[in-house]
Short mmCIF file of C-alpha atoms in Angstrom, two decimals:
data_model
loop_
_atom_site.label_atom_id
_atom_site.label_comp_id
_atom_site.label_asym_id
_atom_site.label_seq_id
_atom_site.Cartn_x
_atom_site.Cartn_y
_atom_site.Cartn_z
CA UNK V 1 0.00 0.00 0.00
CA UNK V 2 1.17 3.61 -0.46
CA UNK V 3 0.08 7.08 0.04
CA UNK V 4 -1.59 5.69 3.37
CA UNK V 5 -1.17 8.01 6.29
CA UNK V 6 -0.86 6.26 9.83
CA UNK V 7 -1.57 7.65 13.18
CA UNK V 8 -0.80 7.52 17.20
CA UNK V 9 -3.87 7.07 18.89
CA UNK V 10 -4.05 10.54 20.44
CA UNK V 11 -3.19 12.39 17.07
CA UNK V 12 0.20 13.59 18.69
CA UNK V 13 1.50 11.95 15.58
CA UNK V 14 1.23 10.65 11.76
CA UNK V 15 3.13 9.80 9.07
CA UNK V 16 2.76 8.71 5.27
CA UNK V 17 5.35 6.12 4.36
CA UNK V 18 6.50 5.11 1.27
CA UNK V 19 5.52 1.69 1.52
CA UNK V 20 2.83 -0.09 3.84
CA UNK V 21 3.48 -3.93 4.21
CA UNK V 22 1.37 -6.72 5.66
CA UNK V 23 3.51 -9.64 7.02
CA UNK V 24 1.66 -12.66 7.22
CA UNK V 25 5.38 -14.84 8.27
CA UNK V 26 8.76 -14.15 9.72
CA UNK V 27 10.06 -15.11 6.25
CA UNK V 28 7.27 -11.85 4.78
CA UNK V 29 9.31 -9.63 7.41
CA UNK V 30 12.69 -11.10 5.40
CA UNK V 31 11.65 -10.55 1.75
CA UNK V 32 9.94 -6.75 3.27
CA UNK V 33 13.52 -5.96 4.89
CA UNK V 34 15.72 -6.79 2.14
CA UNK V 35 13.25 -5.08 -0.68
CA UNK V 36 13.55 -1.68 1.34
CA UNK V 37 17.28 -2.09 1.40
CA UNK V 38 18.14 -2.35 -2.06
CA UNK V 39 16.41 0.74 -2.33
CA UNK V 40 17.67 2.78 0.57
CA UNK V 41 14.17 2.87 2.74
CA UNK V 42 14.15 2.90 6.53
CA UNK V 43 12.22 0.12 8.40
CA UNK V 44 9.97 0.58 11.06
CA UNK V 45 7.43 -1.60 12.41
CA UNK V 46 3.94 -0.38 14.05
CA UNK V 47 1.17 -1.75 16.67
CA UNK V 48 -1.87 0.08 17.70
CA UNK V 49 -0.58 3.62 17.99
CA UNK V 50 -0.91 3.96 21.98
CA UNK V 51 2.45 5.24 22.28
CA UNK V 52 2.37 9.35 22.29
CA UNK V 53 5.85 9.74 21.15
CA UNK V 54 7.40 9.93 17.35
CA UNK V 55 8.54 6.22 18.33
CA UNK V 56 7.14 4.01 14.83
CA UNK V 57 7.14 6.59 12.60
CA UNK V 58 8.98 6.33 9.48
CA UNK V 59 9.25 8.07 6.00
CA UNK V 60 9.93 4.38 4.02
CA UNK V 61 8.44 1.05 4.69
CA UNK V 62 6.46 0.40 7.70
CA UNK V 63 5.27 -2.68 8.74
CA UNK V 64 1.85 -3.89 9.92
CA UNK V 65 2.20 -7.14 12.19
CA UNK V 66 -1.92 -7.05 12.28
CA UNK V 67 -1.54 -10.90 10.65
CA UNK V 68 1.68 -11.95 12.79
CA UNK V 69 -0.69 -12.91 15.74
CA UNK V 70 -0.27 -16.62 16.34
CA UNK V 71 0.22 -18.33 19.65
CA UNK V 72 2.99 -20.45 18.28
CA UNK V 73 3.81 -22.72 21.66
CA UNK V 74 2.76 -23.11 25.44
CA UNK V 75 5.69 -24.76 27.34
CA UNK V 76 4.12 -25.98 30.54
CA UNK V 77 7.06 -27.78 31.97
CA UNK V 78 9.25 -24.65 31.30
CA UNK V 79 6.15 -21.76 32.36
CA UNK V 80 7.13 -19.91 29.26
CA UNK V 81 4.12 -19.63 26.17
CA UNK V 82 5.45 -18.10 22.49
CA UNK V 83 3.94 -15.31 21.07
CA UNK V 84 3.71 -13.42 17.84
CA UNK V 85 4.58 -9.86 17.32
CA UNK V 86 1.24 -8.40 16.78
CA UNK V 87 -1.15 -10.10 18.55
CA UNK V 88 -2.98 -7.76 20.73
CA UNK V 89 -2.15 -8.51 24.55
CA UNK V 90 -5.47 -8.36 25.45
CA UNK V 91 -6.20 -11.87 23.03
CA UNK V 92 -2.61 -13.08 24.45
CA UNK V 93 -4.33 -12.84 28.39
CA UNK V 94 -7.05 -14.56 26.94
CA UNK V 95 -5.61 -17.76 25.20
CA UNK V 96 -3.37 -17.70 28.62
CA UNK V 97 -6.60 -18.02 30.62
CA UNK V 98 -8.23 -20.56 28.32
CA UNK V 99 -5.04 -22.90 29.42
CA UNK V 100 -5.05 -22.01 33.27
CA UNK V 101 -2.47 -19.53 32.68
CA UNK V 102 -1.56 -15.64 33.11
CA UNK V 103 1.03 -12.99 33.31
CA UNK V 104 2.52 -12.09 36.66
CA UNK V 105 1.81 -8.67 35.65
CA UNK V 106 0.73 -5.82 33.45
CA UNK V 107 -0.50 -2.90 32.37
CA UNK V 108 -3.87 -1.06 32.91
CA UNK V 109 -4.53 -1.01 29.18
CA UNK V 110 -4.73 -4.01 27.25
CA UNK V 111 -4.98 -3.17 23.07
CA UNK V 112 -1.24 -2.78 22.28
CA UNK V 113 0.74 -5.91 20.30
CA UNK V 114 2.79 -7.60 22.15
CA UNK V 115 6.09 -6.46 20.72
CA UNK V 116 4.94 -2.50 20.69
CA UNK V 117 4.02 -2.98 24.65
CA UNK V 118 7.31 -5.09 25.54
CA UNK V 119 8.96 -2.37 23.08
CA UNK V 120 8.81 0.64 24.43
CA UNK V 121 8.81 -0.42 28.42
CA UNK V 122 5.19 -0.89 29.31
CA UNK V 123 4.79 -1.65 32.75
CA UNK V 124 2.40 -1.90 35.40
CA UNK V 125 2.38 -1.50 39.44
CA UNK V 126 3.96 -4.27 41.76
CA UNK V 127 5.40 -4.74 44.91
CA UNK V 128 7.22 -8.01 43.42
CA UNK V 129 6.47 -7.93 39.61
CA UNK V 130 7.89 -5.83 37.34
CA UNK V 131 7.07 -4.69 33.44
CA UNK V 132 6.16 -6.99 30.64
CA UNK V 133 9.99 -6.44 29.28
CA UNK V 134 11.10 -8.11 32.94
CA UNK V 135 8.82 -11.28 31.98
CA UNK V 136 10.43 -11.93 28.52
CA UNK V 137 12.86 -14.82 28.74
CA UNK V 138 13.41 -14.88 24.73
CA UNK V 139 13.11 -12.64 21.44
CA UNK V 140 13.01 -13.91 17.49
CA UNK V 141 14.34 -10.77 15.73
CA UNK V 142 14.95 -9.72 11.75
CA UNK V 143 18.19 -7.77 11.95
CA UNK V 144 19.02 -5.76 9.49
CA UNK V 145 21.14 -7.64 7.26
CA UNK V 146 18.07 -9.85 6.94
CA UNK V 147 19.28 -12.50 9.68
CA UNK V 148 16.53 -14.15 11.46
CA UNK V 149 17.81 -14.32 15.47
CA UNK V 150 16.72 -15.87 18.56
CA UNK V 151 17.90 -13.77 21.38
CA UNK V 152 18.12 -15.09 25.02
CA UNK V 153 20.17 -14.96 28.14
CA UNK V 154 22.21 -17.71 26.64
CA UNK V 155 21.90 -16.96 23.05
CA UNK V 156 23.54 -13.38 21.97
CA UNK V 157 22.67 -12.26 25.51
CA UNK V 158 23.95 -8.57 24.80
CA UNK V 159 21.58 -8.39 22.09
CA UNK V 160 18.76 -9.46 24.44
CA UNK V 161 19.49 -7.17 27.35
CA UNK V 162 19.44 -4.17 24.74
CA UNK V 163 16.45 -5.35 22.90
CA UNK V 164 14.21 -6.39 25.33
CA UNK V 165 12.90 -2.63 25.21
CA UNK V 166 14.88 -1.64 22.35
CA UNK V 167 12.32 0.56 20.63
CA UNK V 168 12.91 -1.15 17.32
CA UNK V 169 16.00 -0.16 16.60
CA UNK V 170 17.97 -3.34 17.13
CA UNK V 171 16.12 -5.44 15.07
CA UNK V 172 12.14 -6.27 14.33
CA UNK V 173 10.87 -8.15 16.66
CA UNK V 174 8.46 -11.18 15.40
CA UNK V 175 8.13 -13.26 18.32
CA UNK V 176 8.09 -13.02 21.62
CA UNK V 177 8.81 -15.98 24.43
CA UNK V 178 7.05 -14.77 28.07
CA UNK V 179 7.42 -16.38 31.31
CA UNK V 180 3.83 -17.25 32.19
CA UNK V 181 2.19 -19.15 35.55
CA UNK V 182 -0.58 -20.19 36.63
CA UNK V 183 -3.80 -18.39 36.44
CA UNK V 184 -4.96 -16.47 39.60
CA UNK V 185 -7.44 -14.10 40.87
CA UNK V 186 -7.22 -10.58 42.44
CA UNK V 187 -8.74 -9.61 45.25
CA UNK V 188 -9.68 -5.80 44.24
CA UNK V 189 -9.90 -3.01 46.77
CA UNK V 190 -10.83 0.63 45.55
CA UNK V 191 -11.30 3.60 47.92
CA UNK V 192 -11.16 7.36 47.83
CA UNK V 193 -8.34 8.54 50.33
CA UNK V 194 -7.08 12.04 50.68
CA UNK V 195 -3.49 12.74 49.19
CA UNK V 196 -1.51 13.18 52.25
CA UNK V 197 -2.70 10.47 54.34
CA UNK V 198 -1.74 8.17 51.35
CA UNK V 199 1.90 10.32 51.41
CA UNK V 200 1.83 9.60 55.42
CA UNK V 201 0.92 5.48 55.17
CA UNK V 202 2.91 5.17 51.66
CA UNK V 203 5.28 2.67 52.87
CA UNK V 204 3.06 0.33 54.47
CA UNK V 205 0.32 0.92 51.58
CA UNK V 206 3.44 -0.44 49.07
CA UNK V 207 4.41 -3.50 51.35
CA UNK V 208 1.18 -5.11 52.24
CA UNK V 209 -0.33 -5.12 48.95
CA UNK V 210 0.88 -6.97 45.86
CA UNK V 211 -0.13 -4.01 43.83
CA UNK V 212 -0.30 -0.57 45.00
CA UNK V 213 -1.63 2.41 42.75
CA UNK V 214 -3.21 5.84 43.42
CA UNK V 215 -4.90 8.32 41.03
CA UNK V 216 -4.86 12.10 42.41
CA UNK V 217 -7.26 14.95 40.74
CA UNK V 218 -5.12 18.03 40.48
CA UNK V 219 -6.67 21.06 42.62
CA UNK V 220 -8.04 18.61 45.03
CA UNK V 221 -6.17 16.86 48.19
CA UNK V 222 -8.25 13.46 46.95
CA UNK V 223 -7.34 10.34 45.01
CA UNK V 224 -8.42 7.47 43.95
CA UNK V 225 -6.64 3.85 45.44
CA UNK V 226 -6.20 0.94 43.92
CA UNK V 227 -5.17 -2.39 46.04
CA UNK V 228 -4.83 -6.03 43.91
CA UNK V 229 -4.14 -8.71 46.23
CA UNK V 230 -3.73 -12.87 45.12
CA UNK V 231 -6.39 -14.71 46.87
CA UNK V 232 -7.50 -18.26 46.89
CA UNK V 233 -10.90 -17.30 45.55
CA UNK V 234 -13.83 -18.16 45.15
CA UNK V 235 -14.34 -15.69 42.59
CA UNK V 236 -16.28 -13.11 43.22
CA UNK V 237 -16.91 -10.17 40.06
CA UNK V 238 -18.54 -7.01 39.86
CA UNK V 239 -22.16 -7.48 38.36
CA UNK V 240 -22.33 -7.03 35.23
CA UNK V 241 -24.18 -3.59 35.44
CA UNK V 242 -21.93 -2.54 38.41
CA UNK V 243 -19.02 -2.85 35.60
CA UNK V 244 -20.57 -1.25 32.96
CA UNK V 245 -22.06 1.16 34.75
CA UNK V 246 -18.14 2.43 36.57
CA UNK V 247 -15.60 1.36 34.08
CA UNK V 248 -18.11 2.39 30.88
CA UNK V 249 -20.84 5.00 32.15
CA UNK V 250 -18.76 6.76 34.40
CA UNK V 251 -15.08 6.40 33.84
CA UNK V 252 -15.95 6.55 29.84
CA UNK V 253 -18.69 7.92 28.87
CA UNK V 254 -19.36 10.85 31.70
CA UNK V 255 -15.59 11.31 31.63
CA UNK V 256 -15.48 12.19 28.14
CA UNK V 257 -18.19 14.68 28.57
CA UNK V 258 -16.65 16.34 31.67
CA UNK V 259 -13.50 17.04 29.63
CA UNK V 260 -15.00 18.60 26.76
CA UNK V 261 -16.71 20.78 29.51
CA UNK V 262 -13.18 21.65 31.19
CA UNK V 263 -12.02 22.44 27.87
CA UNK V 264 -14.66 24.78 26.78
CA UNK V 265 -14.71 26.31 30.76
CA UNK V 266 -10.69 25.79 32.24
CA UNK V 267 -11.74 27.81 35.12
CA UNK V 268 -14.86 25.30 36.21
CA UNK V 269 -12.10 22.22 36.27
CA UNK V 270 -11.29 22.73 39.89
CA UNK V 271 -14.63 22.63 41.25
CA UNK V 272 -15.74 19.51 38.56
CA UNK V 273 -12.51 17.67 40.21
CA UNK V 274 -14.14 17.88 43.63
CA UNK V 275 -17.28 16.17 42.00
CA UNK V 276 -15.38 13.61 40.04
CA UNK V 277 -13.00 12.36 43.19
CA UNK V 278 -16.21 12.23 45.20
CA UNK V 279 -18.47 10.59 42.91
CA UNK V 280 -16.13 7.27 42.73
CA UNK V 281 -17.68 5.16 45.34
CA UNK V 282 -15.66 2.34 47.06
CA UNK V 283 -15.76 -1.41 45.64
CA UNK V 284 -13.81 -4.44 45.89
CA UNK V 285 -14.25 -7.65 44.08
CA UNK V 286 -12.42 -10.96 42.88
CA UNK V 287 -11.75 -11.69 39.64
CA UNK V 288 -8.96 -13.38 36.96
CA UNK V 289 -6.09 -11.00 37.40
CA UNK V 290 -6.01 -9.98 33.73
CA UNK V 291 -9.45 -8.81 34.17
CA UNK V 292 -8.42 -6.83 36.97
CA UNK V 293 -5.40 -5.38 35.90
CA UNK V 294 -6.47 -3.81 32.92
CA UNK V 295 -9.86 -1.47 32.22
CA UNK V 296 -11.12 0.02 29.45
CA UNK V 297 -9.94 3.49 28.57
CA UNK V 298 -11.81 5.35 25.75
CA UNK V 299 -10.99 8.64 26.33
CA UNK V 300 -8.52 9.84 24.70
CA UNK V 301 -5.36 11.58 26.36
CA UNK V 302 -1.83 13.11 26.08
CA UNK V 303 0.48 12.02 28.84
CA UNK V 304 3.87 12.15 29.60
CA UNK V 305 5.29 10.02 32.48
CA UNK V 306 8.66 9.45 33.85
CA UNK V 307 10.16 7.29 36.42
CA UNK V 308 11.90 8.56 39.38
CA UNK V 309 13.89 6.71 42.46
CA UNK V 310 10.83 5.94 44.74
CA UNK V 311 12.21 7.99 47.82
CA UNK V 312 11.85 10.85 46.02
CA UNK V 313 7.96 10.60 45.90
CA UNK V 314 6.89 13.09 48.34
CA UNK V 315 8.99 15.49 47.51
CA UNK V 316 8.30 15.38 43.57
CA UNK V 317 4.59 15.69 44.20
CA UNK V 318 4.84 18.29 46.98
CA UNK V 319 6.25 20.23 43.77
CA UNK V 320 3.93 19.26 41.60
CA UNK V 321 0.97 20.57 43.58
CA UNK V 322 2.68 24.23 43.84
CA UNK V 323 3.19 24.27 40.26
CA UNK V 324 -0.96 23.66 40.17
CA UNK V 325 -1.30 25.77 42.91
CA UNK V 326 -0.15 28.76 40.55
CA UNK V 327 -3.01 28.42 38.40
CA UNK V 328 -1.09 28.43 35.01
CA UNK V 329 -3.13 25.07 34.56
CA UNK V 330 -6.16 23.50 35.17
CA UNK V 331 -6.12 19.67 34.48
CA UNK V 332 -8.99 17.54 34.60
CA UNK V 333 -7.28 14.00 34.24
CA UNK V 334 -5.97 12.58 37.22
CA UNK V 335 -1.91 12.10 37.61
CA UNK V 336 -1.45 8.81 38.17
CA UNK V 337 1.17 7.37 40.69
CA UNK V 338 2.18 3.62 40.27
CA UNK V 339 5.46 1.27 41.68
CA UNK V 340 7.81 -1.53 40.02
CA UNK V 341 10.70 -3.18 41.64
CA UNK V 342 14.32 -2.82 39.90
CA UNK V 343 14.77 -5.18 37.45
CA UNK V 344 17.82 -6.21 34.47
CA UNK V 345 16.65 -4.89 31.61
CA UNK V 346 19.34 -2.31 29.89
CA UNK V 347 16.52 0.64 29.05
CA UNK V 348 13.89 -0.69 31.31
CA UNK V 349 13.16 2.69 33.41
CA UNK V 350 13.05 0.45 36.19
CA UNK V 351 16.61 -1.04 35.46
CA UNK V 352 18.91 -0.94 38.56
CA UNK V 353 16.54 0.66 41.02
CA UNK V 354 13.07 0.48 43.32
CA UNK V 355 10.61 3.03 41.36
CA UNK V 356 7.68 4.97 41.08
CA UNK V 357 6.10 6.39 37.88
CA UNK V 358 4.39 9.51 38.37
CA UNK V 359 2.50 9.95 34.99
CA UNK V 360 0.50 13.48 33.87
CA UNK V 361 -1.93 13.78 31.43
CA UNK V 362 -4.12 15.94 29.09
CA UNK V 363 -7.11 15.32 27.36
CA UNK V 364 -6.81 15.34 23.53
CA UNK V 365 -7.09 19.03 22.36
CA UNK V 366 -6.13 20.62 25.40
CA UNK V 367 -3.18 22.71 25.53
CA UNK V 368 -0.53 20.32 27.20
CA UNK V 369 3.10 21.41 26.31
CA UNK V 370 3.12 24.38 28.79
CA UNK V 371 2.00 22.07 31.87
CA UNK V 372 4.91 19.16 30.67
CA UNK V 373 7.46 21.36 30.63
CA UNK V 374 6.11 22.82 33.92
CA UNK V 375 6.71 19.22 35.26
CA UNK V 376 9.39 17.75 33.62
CA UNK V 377 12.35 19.64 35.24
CA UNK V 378 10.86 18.44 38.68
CA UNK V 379 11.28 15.07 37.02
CA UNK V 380 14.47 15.37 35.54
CA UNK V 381 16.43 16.93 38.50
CA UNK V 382 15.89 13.75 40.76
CA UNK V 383 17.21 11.80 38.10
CA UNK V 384 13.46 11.04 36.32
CA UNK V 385 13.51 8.38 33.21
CA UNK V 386 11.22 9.34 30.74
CA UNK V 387 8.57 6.29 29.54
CA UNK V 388 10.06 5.80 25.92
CA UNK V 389 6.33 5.99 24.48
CA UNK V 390 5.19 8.79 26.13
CA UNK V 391 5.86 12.60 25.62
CA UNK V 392 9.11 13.86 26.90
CA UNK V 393 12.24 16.29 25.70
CA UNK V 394 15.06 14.75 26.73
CA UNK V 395 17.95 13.49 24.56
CA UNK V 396 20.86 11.17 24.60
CA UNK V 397 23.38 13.77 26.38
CA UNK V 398 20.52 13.55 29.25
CA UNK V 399 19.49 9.37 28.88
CA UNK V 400 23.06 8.85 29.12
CA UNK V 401 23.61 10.36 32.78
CA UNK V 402 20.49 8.26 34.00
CA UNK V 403 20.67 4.88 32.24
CA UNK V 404 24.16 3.40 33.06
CA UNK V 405 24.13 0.46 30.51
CA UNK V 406 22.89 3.16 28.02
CA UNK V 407 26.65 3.16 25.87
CA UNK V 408 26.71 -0.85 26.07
CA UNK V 409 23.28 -0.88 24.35
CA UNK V 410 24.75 1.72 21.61
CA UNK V 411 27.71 -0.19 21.17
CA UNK V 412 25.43 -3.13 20.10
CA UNK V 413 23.18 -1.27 17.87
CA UNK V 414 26.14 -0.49 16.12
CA UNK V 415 26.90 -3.93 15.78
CA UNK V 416 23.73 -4.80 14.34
CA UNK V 417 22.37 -1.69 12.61
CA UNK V 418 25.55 -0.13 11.44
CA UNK V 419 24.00 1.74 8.41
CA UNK V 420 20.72 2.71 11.01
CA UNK V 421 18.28 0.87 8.53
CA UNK V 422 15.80 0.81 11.42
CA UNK V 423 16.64 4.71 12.75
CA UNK V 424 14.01 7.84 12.75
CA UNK V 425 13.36 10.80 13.96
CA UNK V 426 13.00 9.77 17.63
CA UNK V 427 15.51 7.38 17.71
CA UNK V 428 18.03 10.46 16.27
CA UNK V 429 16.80 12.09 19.60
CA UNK V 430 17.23 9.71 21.97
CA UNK V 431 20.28 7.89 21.07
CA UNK V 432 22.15 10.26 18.73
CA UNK V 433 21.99 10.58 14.80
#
């Protein structure tokens, strides 16, 4: 296909490649990769869009894994299942479940591929579990000179530690090997708490609960927490109305609306902040963990988020509220505040250290650069990472002070890329031309 423009989700980005290929085999991803080198194109290959940054944009041949989604093994014996590139994770959780399986953790969104999630650091909130990259024991990559590669701890193990969020620019990745277990259930507990007494309690709130989260509305001293515990069972959802009704009516549908009224009226946010922290009620149920870790989130956003050394918590979001308390901005999307233990992975920005990810957001059409780069410094002078899909300004001069294995990683993507077949825009930021 050609003259076909693609887009990020939030419209932060899009792009009209030369060339728009469909896959349908590792060997398709071959015959693409070599075609666009013999005629000088870059490479890049897509997923659903949700990241907000420049990340899979490209100006030659992109590549849509939409029919590189097959479950190609489930190793019981070994707790590791093999999965394609571009199957959603949302279908991956499922064909897990449907063979008493699950990941140890994830995300709260579900719609990405796998390799555009695992890519580009996705991650969700654990005492003990860290990000999807942290769960990948193996990768089959394209390199550039059209070599087909299994990467592993044992098999080119450099190329693993820098791939396993490498962004796409080590190789395309069209398989993915994750450690899996067996299926459990959360115990859910959600409950409105005000800010500081979730500051005050923040270590014990971290260590007695498997998974610790907290959503705070700007101009208020209110959030939202979120406590998923394993449990034995039985069971034990929300009705079916009581889910549509808060993760649909409310968090969707009324959400949406109250955004495009804080747009239209900035001033009124404030006071429709007080409503929205006090009209979610308390609830707790048991369900498969998959079910509980990730919701449905249809409205759509701009958010930047970066990950700071967890003692420095308080103090980044004692400076974040008297940035808001300014009034240069009124935001009507919570910022959310989640944890992940250090973990091994070369760019994971959880690599080498205990974390929390404070992430900000804007709703789509809202003016959001001014408030980021309110925030960012705040970020960035504790020694913030920012999440390589999300909106940020830093560059390699700056990645390279806060990412130690940062020049290792280089030094194999010059091994494997040397002419930069799989380099853009973003990657010219973030690593260097």
């Amino acid at each position: 296909m050609t003259n076909v423009t693609w887009r990020t989700w939030s419209g932060t980005y899009e792009t009209v490649p030369q060339r728009w290929t469909v896959p349908n085999s590792t060997a398709d991803v071959v015959t693409a990769l070599r075609s666009a080198a013999a005629e000088g194109l870059r490479v890049r290959m897509v997923g659903t869009g949700h990241s907000f940054t420049g990340v899979a944009l490209t100006d030659g041949l992109l590549l849509a894994p939409s029919a590189l989604t097959a479950l190609r093994s489930v190793d019981l014996e070994a707790g590791t299942a093999t999965v394609e590139a571009g199957r959603p994770l949302c279908d991956f959780n499922e064909a897990l479940a449907a063979r008493g399986l699950a990941l140890a953790n994830m995300g709260d969104i579900a719609v990405q591929t796998m390799a555009g999630a695992v890519q580009t650091g996705t991650h969700g909130t654990g005492r003990d579990a860290g990000g999807l990259a942290a769960q990948v024991r193996a990768l089959e990559m394209v390199l550039a000179d059209g070599r087909v590669v299994t990467c592993s701890p044992r098999e080119e193990p450099e190329l693993f530690h820098a791939a396993r969020v490498g962004l796409g620019a080590f190789g395309i990745v069209t398989a993915l090997t994750m450690a899996v277990e067996p299926a459990f259930l959360l115990h859910a507990r959600e409950e409105p708490m005000p800010l500081d007494e979730v500051l005050e309690r923040l270590e014990e709130l971290r260590a007695d609960n498997d998974h610790f989260e907290f959503f705070w509305f700007p101009h208020t001293g209110l959030t939202n927490t979120k406590r998923n515990n394993r449990v034995a069972g039985p069971a034990d959802p929300l009705s079916s109305f009581r889910a549509w009704f808060d993760d649909e009516f409310l968090s969707n549908s009324v959400f949406e609306v109250v955004n495009r009224l804080g747009r239209r009226a900035p001033r009124a946010i404030p006071a429709i902040n007080q409503v929205s922290a006090r009209a979610l009620s308390a609830r707790s149920y048991t369900d498969a963990s998959y079910r509980v870790f990730a919701s449905p989130r249809r409205v759509r956003f701009v958010e930047m988020e970066y990950a700071i050394p967890a003692d420095h918590l308080r103090e980044v979001l004692r400076r974040i509220r008297a940035v808001l308390k300014r009034g240069d901005h009124r935001i009507g999307f919570p910022i959310e505040v989640r944890f992940a233990p250090a973990d091994d992975v070369w760019l994971s920005t959880a690599y080498g250290r205990d974390t929390a990810y404070v992430a900000v957001h804007a709703y789509r059409g809202s003016p959001y650069l001014e408030y980021f780069g309110d925030l960012e410094p705040i970020f960035t002078e504790v020694g913030g990472r920012p999440h390589w899909g999300k909106i940020h300004t830093r560059d390699r001069a700056y990645l390279e002070s806060v990412y130690p294995r940062l020049g290792d990683a280089l030094e194999v993507r010059e091994r494997v890329d040397p002419e930069r077949r799989f380099a853009n825009a973003y990657l010219d930021q973030v690593f260097g031309p």
